[in-house]
Structure formats: C-alpha cells, structure tokens
C-alpha cells in the first residue's frame, strides 16, 4: 500500500474518484488549481492536494449541481 503522501497516477486517481481518466484530463484543462507533475512520456502524477481538489470538483458537479463555470468561480475566490 502506498503512503498517503505518495504521488498517484491518473489510473489510480480515476479509480479512487470513480471517474474516467479522460474526465480528469478535461478537468485539468478547466481548473488551473490542478497541477499534476508530468514526467517522461507525459505521465501525470497527482499530489494529495490535487486529489483533494478533484474530489471537491466531482462533488460540486455531480452532487451539488454546479456547472463548470460555477465551480471555476468558486475556486477563483
């Protein structure tokens, strides 16, 4: 089992959040707060902070009924 501080791949994060990897890549383009580290072959490695933000985005979009613009506005404050 990985430490809670370990970086996570896009596959691991998509499993944890139960969203497809392409959704995470889309959100990354829409929210500048998500800053995964990109290593060789452009593989993404997400930090604990990125995963926290992604969870918040998912909750706001899927459970609270926010639009992408509404979530962007929330994070810009």
JSON list of N, CA and C in Angstrom, two decimals:
[
{"chain": "A", "resi": 1, "resn": "UNK", "atom": "N", "xyz": [0.85, -1.19, 0.00]},
{"chain": "A", "resi": 1, "resn": "UNK", "atom": "CA", "xyz": [0.00, 0.00, 0.00]},
{"chain": "A", "resi": 1, "resn": "UNK", "atom": "C", "xyz": [0.88, 1.25, 0.00]},
{"chain": "A", "resi": 2, "resn": "UNK", "atom": "N", "xyz": [0.49, 2.22, -0.80]},
{"chain": "A", "resi": 2, "resn": "UNK", "atom": "CA", "xyz": [1.27, 3.45, -0.91]},
{"chain": "A", "resi": 2, "resn": "UNK", "atom": "C", "xyz": [1.03, 4.35, 0.30]},
{"chain": "A", "resi": 3, "resn": "UNK", "atom": "N", "xyz": [2.03, 5.15, 0.60]},
{"chain": "A", "resi": 3, "resn": "UNK", "atom": "CA", "xyz": [1.87, 6.15, 1.66]},
{"chain": "A", "resi": 3, "resn": "UNK", "atom": "C", "xyz": [0.86, 7.19, 1.20]},
{"chain": "A", "resi": 4, "resn": "UNK", "atom": "N", "xyz": [0.24, 7.87, 2.15]},
{"chain": "A", "resi": 4, "resn": "UNK", "atom": "CA", "xyz": [-0.74, 8.90, 1.80]},
{"chain": "A", "resi": 4, "resn": "UNK", "atom": "C", "xyz": [-0.07, 10.08, 1.11]},
{"chain": "A", "resi": 5, "resn": "UNK", "atom": "N", "xyz": [1.23, 10.21, 1.26]},
{"chain": "A", "resi": 5, "resn": "UNK", "atom": "CA", "xyz": [1.97, 11.31, 0.64]},
{"chain": "A", "resi": 5, "resn": "UNK", "atom": "C", "xyz": [2.47, 10.96, -0.76]},
{"chain": "A", "resi": 6, "resn": "UNK", "atom": "N", "xyz": [2.35, 9.71, -1.17]},
{"chain": "A", "resi": 6, "resn": "UNK", "atom": "CA", "xyz": [2.87, 9.27, -2.46]},
{"chain": "A", "resi": 6, "resn": "UNK", "atom": "C", "xyz": [2.05, 9.88, -3.61]},
{"chain": "A", "resi": 7, "resn": "UNK", "atom": "N", "xyz": [2.75, 10.13, -4.71]},
{"chain": "A", "resi": 7, "resn": "UNK", "atom": "CA", "xyz": [2.06, 10.60, -5.90]},
{"chain": "A", "resi": 7, "resn": "UNK", "atom": "C", "xyz": [1.23, 9.47, -6.48]},
{"chain": "A", "resi": 8, "resn": "UNK", "atom": "N", "xyz": [0.12, 9.81, -7.11]},
{"chain": "A", "resi": 8, "resn": "UNK", "atom": "CA", "xyz": [-0.78, 8.82, -7.70]},
{"chain": "A", "resi": 8, "resn": "UNK", "atom": "C", "xyz": [-0.84, 9.02, -9.21]},
{"chain": "A", "resi": 9, "resn": "UNK", "atom": "N", "xyz": [-0.96, 7.92, -9.94]},
{"chain": "A", "resi": 9, "resn": "UNK", "atom": "CA", "xyz": [-1.11, 8.00, -11.39]},
{"chain": "A", "resi": 9, "resn": "UNK", "atom": "C", "xyz": [-2.55, 8.36, -11.73]},
{"chain": "A", "resi": 10, "resn": "UNK", "atom": "N", "xyz": [-2.77, 8.74, -12.96]},
{"chain": "A", "resi": 10, "resn": "UNK", "atom": "CA", "xyz": [-4.12, 9.10, -13.39]},
{"chain": "A", "resi": 10, "resn": "UNK", "atom": "C", "xyz": [-5.06, 7.89, -13.26]},
{"chain": "A", "resi": 11, "resn": "UNK", "atom": "N", "xyz": [-4.54, 6.70, -13.51]},
{"chain": "A", "resi": 11, "resn": "UNK", "atom": "CA", "xyz": [-5.34, 5.49, -13.36]},
{"chain": "A", "resi": 11, "resn": "UNK", "atom": "C", "xyz": [-5.79, 5.27, -11.93]},
{"chain": "A", "resi": 12, "resn": "UNK", "atom": "N", "xyz": [-4.86, 5.46, -10.99]},
{"chain": "A", "resi": 12, "resn": "UNK", "atom": "CA", "xyz": [-5.19, 5.29, -9.58]},
{"chain": "A", "resi": 12, "resn": "UNK", "atom": "C", "xyz": [-6.22, 6.32, -9.13]},
{"chain": "A", "resi": 13, "resn": "UNK", "atom": "N", "xyz": [-6.04, 7.57, -9.56]},
{"chain": "A", "resi": 13, "resn": "UNK", "atom": "CA", "xyz": [-6.96, 8.64, -9.17]},
{"chain": "A", "resi": 13, "resn": "UNK", "atom": "C", "xyz": [-8.33, 8.41, -9.78]},
{"chain": "A", "resi": 14, "resn": "UNK", "atom": "N", "xyz": [-8.38, 7.97, -11.03]},
{"chain": "A", "resi": 14, "resn": "UNK", "atom": "CA", "xyz": [-9.68, 7.73, -11.66]},
{"chain": "A", "resi": 14, "resn": "UNK", "atom": "C", "xyz": [-10.42, 6.59, -10.96]},
{"chain": "A", "resi": 15, "resn": "UNK", "atom": "N", "xyz": [-9.70, 5.60, -10.47]},
{"chain": "A", "resi": 15, "resn": "UNK", "atom": "CA", "xyz": [-10.33, 4.51, -9.71]},
{"chain": "A", "resi": 15, "resn": "UNK", "atom": "C", "xyz": [-10.89, 5.02, -8.39]},
{"chain": "A", "resi": 16, "resn": "UNK", "atom": "N", "xyz": [-10.08, 5.78, -7.67]},
{"chain": "A", "resi": 16, "resn": "UNK", "atom": "CA", "xyz": [-10.50, 6.30, -6.37]},
{"chain": "A", "resi": 16, "resn": "UNK", "atom": "C", "xyz": [-11.73, 7.19, -6.51]},
{"chain": "A", "resi": 17, "resn": "UNK", "atom": "N", "xyz": [-11.72, 8.07, -7.50]},
{"chain": "A", "resi": 17, "resn": "UNK", "atom": "CA", "xyz": [-12.82, 9.02, -7.67]},
{"chain": "A", "resi": 17, "resn": "UNK", "atom": "C", "xyz": [-13.99, 8.45, -8.47]},
{"chain": "A", "resi": 18, "resn": "UNK", "atom": "N", "xyz": [-13.78, 7.27, -9.07]},
{"chain": "A", "resi": 18, "resn": "UNK", "atom": "CA", "xyz": [-14.80, 6.63, -9.90]},
{"chain": "A", "resi": 18, "resn": "UNK", "atom": "C", "xyz": [-15.25, 7.52, -11.06]},
{"chain": "A", "resi": 19, "resn": "UNK", "atom": "N", "xyz": [-14.26, 8.10, -11.74]},
{"chain": "A", "resi": 19, "resn": "UNK", "atom": "CA", "xyz": [-14.49, 8.84, -12.98]},
{"chain": "A", "resi": 19, "resn": "UNK", "atom": "C", "xyz": [-13.43, 8.37, -13.98]},
{"chain": "A", "resi": 20, "resn": "UNK", "atom": "N", "xyz": [-13.75, 8.48, -15.25]},
{"chain": "A", "resi": 20, "resn": "UNK", "atom": "CA", "xyz": [-12.82, 8.06, -16.30]},
{"chain": "A", "resi": 20, "resn": "UNK", "atom": "C", "xyz": [-11.61, 8.99, -16.34]},
{"chain": "A", "resi": 21, "resn": "UNK", "atom": "N", "xyz": [-10.48, 8.47, -16.82]},
{"chain": "A", "resi": 21, "resn": "UNK", "atom": "CA", "xyz": [-9.25, 9.25, -16.91]},
{"chain": "A", "resi": 21, "resn": "UNK", "atom": "C", "xyz": [-9.43, 10.48, -17.80]},
{"chain": "A", "resi": 22, "resn": "UNK", "atom": "N", "xyz": [-10.21, 10.35, -18.89]},
{"chain": "A", "resi": 22, "resn": "UNK", "atom": "CA", "xyz": [-10.39, 11.50, -19.78]},
{"chain": "A", "resi": 22, "resn": "UNK", "atom": "C", "xyz": [-11.12, 12.64, -19.07]},
{"chain": "A", "resi": 23, "resn": "UNK", "atom": "N", "xyz": [-11.96, 12.31, -18.09]},
{"chain": "A", "resi": 23, "resn": "UNK", "atom": "CA", "xyz": [-12.66, 13.35, -17.32]},
{"chain": "A", "resi": 23, "resn": "UNK", "atom": "C", "xyz": [-11.63, 14.12, -16.47]},
{"chain": "A", "resi": 24, "resn": "UNK", "atom": "N", "xyz": [-10.69, 13.41, -15.89]},
{"chain": "A", "resi": 24, "resn": "UNK", "atom": "CA", "xyz": [-9.65, 14.08, -15.10]},
{"chain": "A", "resi": 24, "resn": "UNK", "atom": "C", "xyz": [-8.80, 14.99, -15.98]},
{"chain": "A", "resi": 25, "resn": "UNK", "atom": "N", "xyz": [-8.47, 14.53, -17.18]},
{"chain": "A", "resi": 25, "resn": "UNK", "atom": "CA", "xyz": [-7.69, 15.37, -18.09]},
{"chain": "A", "resi": 25, "resn": "UNK", "atom": "C", "xyz": [-8.49, 16.60, -18.51]},
{"chain": "A", "resi": 26, "resn": "UNK", "atom": "N", "xyz": [-9.80, 16.44, -18.72]},
{"chain": "A", "resi": 26, "resn": "UNK", "atom": "CA", "xyz": [-10.67, 17.57, -19.06]},
{"chain": "A", "resi": 26, "resn": "UNK", "atom": "C", "xyz": [-10.69, 18.58, -17.91]},
{"chain": "A", "resi": 27, "resn": "UNK", "atom": "N", "xyz": [-10.89, 18.09, -16.69]},
{"chain": "A", "resi": 27, "resn": "UNK", "atom": "CA", "xyz": [-10.93, 18.98, -15.53]},
{"chain": "A", "resi": 27, "resn": "UNK", "atom": "C", "xyz": [-9.60, 19.70, -15.36]},
{"chain": "A", "resi": 28, "resn": "UNK", "atom": "N", "xyz": [-8.52, 19.00, -15.63]},
{"chain": "A", "resi": 28, "resn": "UNK", "atom": "CA", "xyz": [-7.19, 19.62, -15.52]},
{"chain": "A", "resi": 28, "resn": "UNK", "atom": "C", "xyz": [-7.07, 20.82, -16.46]},
{"chain": "A", "resi": 29, "resn": "UNK", "atom": "N", "xyz": [-7.69, 20.72, -17.63]},
{"chain": "A", "resi": 29, "resn": "UNK", "atom": "CA", "xyz": [-7.69, 21.84, -18.58]},
{"chain": "A", "resi": 29, "resn": "UNK", "atom": "C", "xyz": [-8.58, 22.99, -18.15]},
{"chain": "A", "resi": 30, "resn": "UNK", "atom": "N", "xyz": [-9.59, 22.70, -17.35]},
{"chain": "A", "resi": 30, "resn": "UNK", "atom": "CA", "xyz": [-10.55, 23.72, -16.93]},
{"chain": "A", "resi": 30, "resn": "UNK", "atom": "C", "xyz": [-10.20, 24.38, -15.60]},
{"chain": "A", "resi": 31, "resn": "UNK", "atom": "N", "xyz": [-9.41, 23.71, -14.78]},
{"chain": "A", "resi": 31, "resn": "UNK", "atom": "CA", "xyz": [-9.11, 24.22, -13.44]},
{"chain": "A", "resi": 31, "resn": "UNK", "atom": "C", "xyz": [-7.60, 24.31, -13.24]},
{"chain": "A", "resi": 32, "resn": "UNK", "atom": "N", "xyz": [-7.10, 25.53, -13.21]},
{"chain": "A", "resi": 32, "resn": "UNK", "atom": "CA", "xyz": [-5.65, 25.74, -13.10]},
{"chain": "A", "resi": 32, "resn": "UNK", "atom": "C", "xyz": [-5.11, 25.29, -11.74]},
{"chain": "A", "resi": 33, "resn": "UNK", "atom": "N", "xyz": [-5.99, 25.05, -10.78]},
{"chain": "A", "resi": 33, "resn": "UNK", "atom": "CA", "xyz": [-5.56, 24.63, -9.45]},
{"chain": "A", "resi": 33, "resn": "UNK", "atom": "C", "xyz": [-5.02, 23.19, -9.46]},
{"chain": "A", "resi": 34, "resn": "UNK", "atom": "N", "xyz": [-5.39, 22.42, -10.47]},
{"chain": "A", "resi": 34, "resn": "UNK", "atom": "CA", "xyz": [-4.91, 21.04, -10.58]},
{"chain": "A", "resi": 34, "resn": "UNK", "atom": "C", "xyz": [-3.60, 21.06, -11.33]},
{"chain": "A", "resi": 35, "resn": "UNK", "atom": "N", "xyz": [-2.54, 20.68, -10.64]},
{"chain": "A", "resi": 35, "resn": "UNK", "atom": "CA", "xyz": [-1.21, 20.76, -11.24]},
{"chain": "A", "resi": 35, "resn": "UNK", "atom": "C", "xyz": [-0.44, 19.46, -11.05]},
{"chain": "A", "resi": 36, "resn": "UNK", "atom": "N", "xyz": [-0.82, 18.40, -11.77]},
{"chain": "A", "resi": 36, "resn": "UNK", "atom": "CA", "xyz": [-0.06, 17.16, -11.61]},
{"chain": "A", "resi": 36, "resn": "UNK", "atom": "C", "xyz": [1.35, 17.32, -12.15]},
{"chain": "A", "resi": 37, "resn": "UNK", "atom": "N", "xyz": [2.25, 16.57, -11.60]},
{"chain": "A", "resi": 37, "resn": "UNK", "atom": "CA", "xyz": [3.63, 16.57, -12.09]},
{"chain": "A", "resi": 37, "resn": "UNK", "atom": "C", "xyz": [3.65, 15.70, -13.34]},
{"chain": "A", "resi": 38, "resn": "UNK", "atom": "N", "xyz": [4.26, 16.18, -14.39]},
{"chain": "A", "resi": 38, "resn": "UNK", "atom": "CA", "xyz": [4.35, 15.39, -15.62]},
{"chain": "A", "resi": 38, "resn": "UNK", "atom": "C", "xyz": [5.79, 14.93, -15.79]},
{"chain": "A", "resi": 39, "resn": "UNK", "atom": "N", "xyz": [5.95, 13.63, -15.90]},
{"chain": "A", "resi": 39, "resn": "UNK", "atom": "CA", "xyz": [7.28, 13.05, -16.07]},
{"chain": "A", "resi": 39, "resn": "UNK", "atom": "C", "xyz": [7.41, 12.49, -17.47]},
{"chain": "A", "resi": 40, "resn": "UNK", "atom": "N", "xyz": [8.41, 11.65, -17.68]},
{"chain": "A", "resi": 40, "resn": "UNK", "atom": "CA", "xyz": [8.69, 11.12, -19.02]},
{"chain": "A", "resi": 40, "resn": "UNK", "atom": "C", "xyz": [7.44, 10.51, -19.65]},
{"chain": "A", "resi": 41, "resn": "UNK", "atom": "N", "xyz": [7.30, 10.73, -20.93]},
{"chain": "A", "resi": 41, "resn": "UNK", "atom": "CA", "xyz": [6.13, 10.23, -21.64]},
{"chain": "A", "resi": 41, "resn": "UNK", "atom": "C", "xyz": [4.86, 10.98, -21.27]},
{"chain": "A", "resi": 42, "resn": "UNK", "atom": "N", "xyz": [5.04, 12.14, -20.63]},
{"chain": "A", "resi": 42, "resn": "UNK", "atom": "CA", "xyz": [3.92, 12.99, -20.19]},
{"chain": "A", "resi": 42, "resn": "UNK", "atom": "C", "xyz": [2.99, 12.28, -19.20]},
{"chain": "A", "resi": 43, "resn": "UNK", "atom": "N", "xyz": [3.51, 11.29, -18.49]},
{"chain": "A", "resi": 43, "resn": "UNK", "atom": "CA", "xyz": [2.69, 10.63, -17.47]},
{"chain": "A", "resi": 43, "resn": "UNK", "atom": "C", "xyz": [2.41, 11.60, -16.35]},
{"chain": "A", "resi": 44, "resn": "UNK", "atom": "N", "xyz": [1.17, 11.59, -15.88]},
{"chain": "A", "resi": 44, "resn": "UNK", "atom": "CA", "xyz": [0.75, 12.51, -14.82]},
{"chain": "A", "resi": 44, "resn": "UNK", "atom": "C", "xyz": [0.86, 11.83, -13.47]},
{"chain": "A", "resi": 45, "resn": "UNK", "atom": "N", "xyz": [1.36, 12.60, -12.50]},
{"chain": "A", "resi": 45, "resn": "UNK", "atom": "CA", "xyz": [1.41, 12.13, -11.12]},
{"chain": "A", "resi": 45, "resn": "UNK", "atom": "C", "xyz": [0.74, 13.18, -10.26]},
{"chain": "A", "resi": 46, "resn": "UNK", "atom": "N", "xyz": [-0.35, 12.78, -9.62]},
{"chain": "A", "resi": 46, "resn": "UNK", "atom": "CA", "xyz": [-1.15, 13.72, -8.83]},
{"chain": "A", "resi": 46, "resn": "UNK", "atom": "C", "xyz": [-0.70, 13.74, -7.38]},
{"chain": "A", "resi": 47, "resn": "UNK", "atom": "N", "xyz": [-0.64, 14.94, -6.82]},
{"chain": "A", "resi": 47, "resn": "UNK", "atom": "CA", "xyz": [-0.30, 15.14, -5.41]},
{"chain": "A", "resi": 47, "resn": "UNK", "atom": "C", "xyz": [-1.57, 15.01, -4.57]},
{"chain": "A", "resi": 48, "resn": "UNK", "atom": "N", "xyz": [-1.39, 14.89, -3.28]},
{"chain": "A", "resi": 48, "resn": "UNK", "atom": "CA", "xyz": [-2.52, 14.81, -2.36]},
{"chain": "A", "resi": 48, "resn": "UNK", "atom": "C", "xyz": [-3.43, 16.02, -2.53]},
{"chain": "A", "resi": 49, "resn": "UNK", "atom": "N", "xyz": [-2.85, 17.20, -2.73]},
{"chain": "A", "resi": 49, "resn": "UNK", "atom": "CA", "xyz": [-3.63, 18.43, -2.88]},
{"chain": "A", "resi": 49, "resn": "UNK", "atom": "C", "xyz": [-4.49, 18.38, -4.16]},
{"chain": "A", "resi": 50, "resn": "UNK", "atom": "N", "xyz": [-3.91, 17.83, -5.23]},
{"chain": "A", "resi": 50, "resn": "UNK", "atom": "CA", "xyz": [-4.67, 17.70, -6.48]},
{"chain": "A", "resi": 50, "resn": "UNK", "atom": "C", "xyz": [-5.88, 16.79, -6.28]},
{"chain": "A", "resi": 51, "resn": "UNK", "atom": "N", "xyz": [-5.68, 15.70, -5.59]},
{"chain": "A", "resi": 51, "resn": "UNK", "atom": "CA", "xyz": [-6.76, 14.74, -5.37]},
{"chain": "A", "resi": 51, "resn": "UNK", "atom": "C", "xyz": [-7.87, 15.37, -4.53]},
{"chain": "A", "resi": 52, "resn": "UNK", "atom": "N", "xyz": [-7.49, 16.15, -3.53]},
{"chain": "A", "resi": 52, "resn": "UNK", "atom": "CA", "xyz": [-8.48, 16.85, -2.71]},
{"chain": "A", "resi": 52, "resn": "UNK", "atom": "C", "xyz": [-9.33, 17.79, -3.59]},
{"chain": "A", "resi": 53, "resn": "UNK", "atom": "N", "xyz": [-8.67, 18.55, -4.46]},
{"chain": "A", "resi": 53, "resn": "UNK", "atom": "CA", "xyz": [-9.38, 19.49, -5.34]},
{"chain": "A", "resi": 53, "resn": "UNK", "atom": "C", "xyz": [-10.28, 18.71, -6.31]},
{"chain": "A", "resi": 54, "resn": "UNK", "atom": "N", "xyz": [-9.77, 17.62, -6.87]},
{"chain": "A", "resi": 54, "resn": "UNK", "atom": "CA", "xyz": [-10.57, 16.81, -7.79]},
{"chain": "A", "resi": 54, "resn": "UNK", "atom": "C", "xyz": [-11.82, 16.25, -7.11]},
{"chain": "A", "resi": 55, "resn": "UNK", "atom": "N", "xyz": [-11.67, 15.82, -5.86]},
{"chain": "A", "resi": 55, "resn": "UNK", "atom": "CA", "xyz": [-12.84, 15.31, -5.10]},
{"chain": "A", "resi": 55, "resn": "UNK", "atom": "C", "xyz": [-13.87, 16.42, -4.92]},
{"chain": "A", "resi": 56, "resn": "UNK", "atom": "N", "xyz": [-13.40, 17.63, -4.61]},
{"chain": "A", "resi": 56, "resn": "UNK", "atom": "CA", "xyz": [-14.30, 18.77, -4.42]},
{"chain": "A", "resi": 56, "resn": "UNK", "atom": "C", "xyz": [-15.01, 19.10, -5.73]},
{"chain": "A", "resi": 57, "resn": "UNK", "atom": "N", "xyz": [-14.27, 19.09, -6.84]},
{"chain": "A", "resi": 57, "resn": "UNK", "atom": "CA", "xyz": [-14.86, 19.37, -8.15]},
{"chain": "A", "resi": 57, "resn": "UNK", "atom": "C", "xyz": [-15.94, 18.33, -8.46]},
{"chain": "A", "resi": 58, "resn": "UNK", "atom": "N", "xyz": [-15.63, 17.05, -8.25]},
{"chain": "A", "resi": 58, "resn": "UNK", "atom": "CA", "xyz": [-16.59, 15.99, -8.54]},
{"chain": "A", "resi": 58, "resn": "UNK", "atom": "C", "xyz": [-17.86, 16.18, -7.70]},
{"chain": "A", "resi": 59, "resn": "UNK", "atom": "N", "xyz": [-17.70, 16.45, -6.41]},
{"chain": "A", "resi": 59, "resn": "UNK", "atom": "CA", "xyz": [-18.86, 16.65, -5.53]},
{"chain": "A", "resi": 59, "resn": "UNK", "atom": "C", "xyz": [-19.70, 17.82, -6.00]},
{"chain": "A", "resi": 60, "resn": "UNK", "atom": "N", "xyz": [-19.05, 18.93, -6.32]},
{"chain": "A", "resi": 60, "resn": "UNK", "atom": "CA", "xyz": [-19.79, 20.12, -6.74]},
{"chain": "A", "resi": 60, "resn": "UNK", "atom": "C", "xyz": [-20.54, 19.87, -8.05]},
{"chain": "A", "resi": 61, "resn": "UNK", "atom": "N", "xyz": [-19.91, 19.19, -9.01]},
{"chain": "A", "resi": 61, "resn": "UNK", "atom": "CA", "xyz": [-20.54, 18.95, -10.31]},
{"chain": "A", "resi": 61, "resn": "UNK", "atom": "C", "xyz": [-21.62, 17.87, -10.24]},
{"chain": "A", "resi": 62, "resn": "UNK", "atom": "N", "xyz": [-21.30, 16.75, -9.61]},
{"chain": "A", "resi": 62, "resn": "UNK", "atom": "CA", "xyz": [-22.18, 15.59, -9.67]},
{"chain": "A", "resi": 62, "resn": "UNK", "atom": "C", "xyz": [-23.24, 15.55, -8.58]},
{"chain": "A", "resi": 63, "resn": "UNK", "atom": "N", "xyz": [-22.93, 16.11, -7.42]},
{"chain": "A", "resi": 63, "resn": "UNK", "atom": "CA", "xyz": [-23.87, 16.01, -6.30]},
{"chain": "A", "resi": 63, "resn": "UNK", "atom": "C", "xyz": [-24.57, 17.32, -5.97]},
{"chain": "A", "resi": 64, "resn": "UNK", "atom": "N", "xyz": [-23.86, 18.44, -6.14]},
{"chain": "A", "resi": 64, "resn": "UNK", "atom": "CA", "xyz": [-24.42, 19.73, -5.75]},
{"chain": "A", "resi": 64, "resn": "UNK", "atom": "C", "xyz": [-25.01, 20.51, -6.93]},
{"chain": "A", "resi": 65, "resn": "UNK", "atom": "N", "xyz": [-24.84, 19.99, -8.14]},
{"chain": "A", "resi": 65, "resn": "UNK", "atom": "CA", "xyz": [-25.49, 20.59, -9.30]},
{"chain": "A", "resi": 65, "resn": "UNK", "atom": "C", "xyz": [-24.82, 21.83, -9.88]},
{"chain": "A", "resi": 66, "resn": "UNK", "atom": "N", "xyz": [-23.56, 22.07, -9.53]},
{"chain": "A", "resi": 66, "resn": "UNK", "atom": "CA", "xyz": [-22.84, 23.22, -10.09]},
{"chain": "A", "resi": 66, "resn": "UNK", "atom": "C", "xyz": [-22.51, 22.96, -11.57]},
{"chain": "A", "resi": 67, "resn": "UNK", "atom": "N", "xyz": [-22.34, 24.04, -12.31]},
{"chain": "A", "resi": 67, "resn": "UNK", "atom": "CA", "xyz": [-21.82, 23.96, -13.67]},
{"chain": "A", "resi": 67, "resn": "UNK", "atom": "C", "xyz": [-20.30, 24.11, -13.59]},
{"chain": "A", "resi": 68, "resn": "UNK", "atom": "N", "xyz": [-19.64, 23.83, -14.71]},
{"chain": "A", "resi": 68, "resn": "UNK", "atom": "CA", "xyz": [-18.18, 24.03, -14.76]},
{"chain": "A", "resi": 68, "resn": "UNK", "atom": "C", "xyz": [-17.86, 25.48, -14.41]},
{"chain": "A", "resi": 69, "resn": "UNK", "atom": "N", "xyz": [-18.59, 26.43, -15.02]},
{"chain": "A", "resi": 69, "resn": "UNK", "atom": "CA", "xyz": [-18.34, 27.84, -14.73]},
{"chain": "A", "resi": 69, "resn": "UNK", "atom": "C", "xyz": [-18.56, 28.17, -13.25]},
{"chain": "A", "resi": 70, "resn": "UNK", "atom": "N", "xyz": [-19.57, 27.57, -12.64]},
{"chain": "A", "resi": 70, "resn": "UNK", "atom": "CA", "xyz": [-19.84, 27.80, -11.23]},
{"chain": "A", "resi": 70, "resn": "UNK", "atom": "C", "xyz": [-18.71, 27.29, -10.35]},
{"chain": "A", "resi": 71, "resn": "UNK", "atom": "N", "xyz": [-18.16, 26.14, -10.69]},
{"chain": "A", "resi": 71, "resn": "UNK", "atom": "CA", "xyz": [-17.04, 25.59, -9.92]},
{"chain": "A", "resi": 71, "resn": "UNK", "atom": "C", "xyz": [-15.79, 26.44, -10.13]},
{"chain": "A", "resi": 72, "resn": "UNK", "atom": "N", "xyz": [-15.58, 26.90, -11.38]},
{"chain": "A", "resi": 72, "resn": "UNK", "atom": "CA", "xyz": [-14.43, 27.77, -11.65]},
{"chain": "A", "resi": 72, "resn": "UNK", "atom": "C", "xyz": [-14.53, 29.04, -10.82]},
{"chain": "A", "resi": 73, "resn": "UNK", "atom": "N", "xyz": [-15.73, 29.60, -10.73]},
{"chain": "A", "resi": 73, "resn": "UNK", "atom": "CA", "xyz": [-15.94, 30.81, -9.95]},
{"chain": "A", "resi": 73, "resn": "UNK", "atom": "C", "xyz": [-15.66, 30.55, -8.47]},
{"chain": "A", "resi": 74, "resn": "UNK", "atom": "N", "xyz": [-16.10, 29.41, -7.97]},
{"chain": "A", "resi": 74, "resn": "UNK", "atom": "CA", "xyz": [-15.86, 29.03, -6.57]},
{"chain": "A", "resi": 74, "resn": "UNK", "atom": "C", "xyz": [-14.36, 29.00, -6.28]},
{"chain": "A", "resi": 75, "resn": "UNK", "atom": "N", "xyz": [-13.59, 28.38, -7.19]},
{"chain": "A", "resi": 75, "resn": "UNK", "atom": "CA", "xyz": [-12.15, 28.25, -6.95]},
{"chain": "A", "resi": 75, "resn": "UNK", "atom": "C", "xyz": [-11.39, 29.54, -7.22]},
{"chain": "A", "resi": 76, "resn": "UNK", "atom": "N", "xyz": [-11.98, 30.48, -7.93]},
{"chain": "A", "resi": 76, "resn": "UNK", "atom": "CA", "xyz": [-11.26, 31.73, -8.19]},
{"chain": "A", "resi": 76, "resn": "UNK", "atom": "C", "xyz": [-11.36, 32.69, -7.01]},
{"chain": "A", "resi": 77, "resn": "UNK", "atom": "N", "xyz": [-12.20, 32.40, -6.04]},
{"chain": "A", "resi": 77, "resn": "UNK", "atom": "CA", "xyz": [-12.36, 33.28, -4.86]},
{"chain": "A", "resi": 77, "resn": "UNK", "atom": "C", "xyz": [-11.30, 33.01, -3.82]}
]
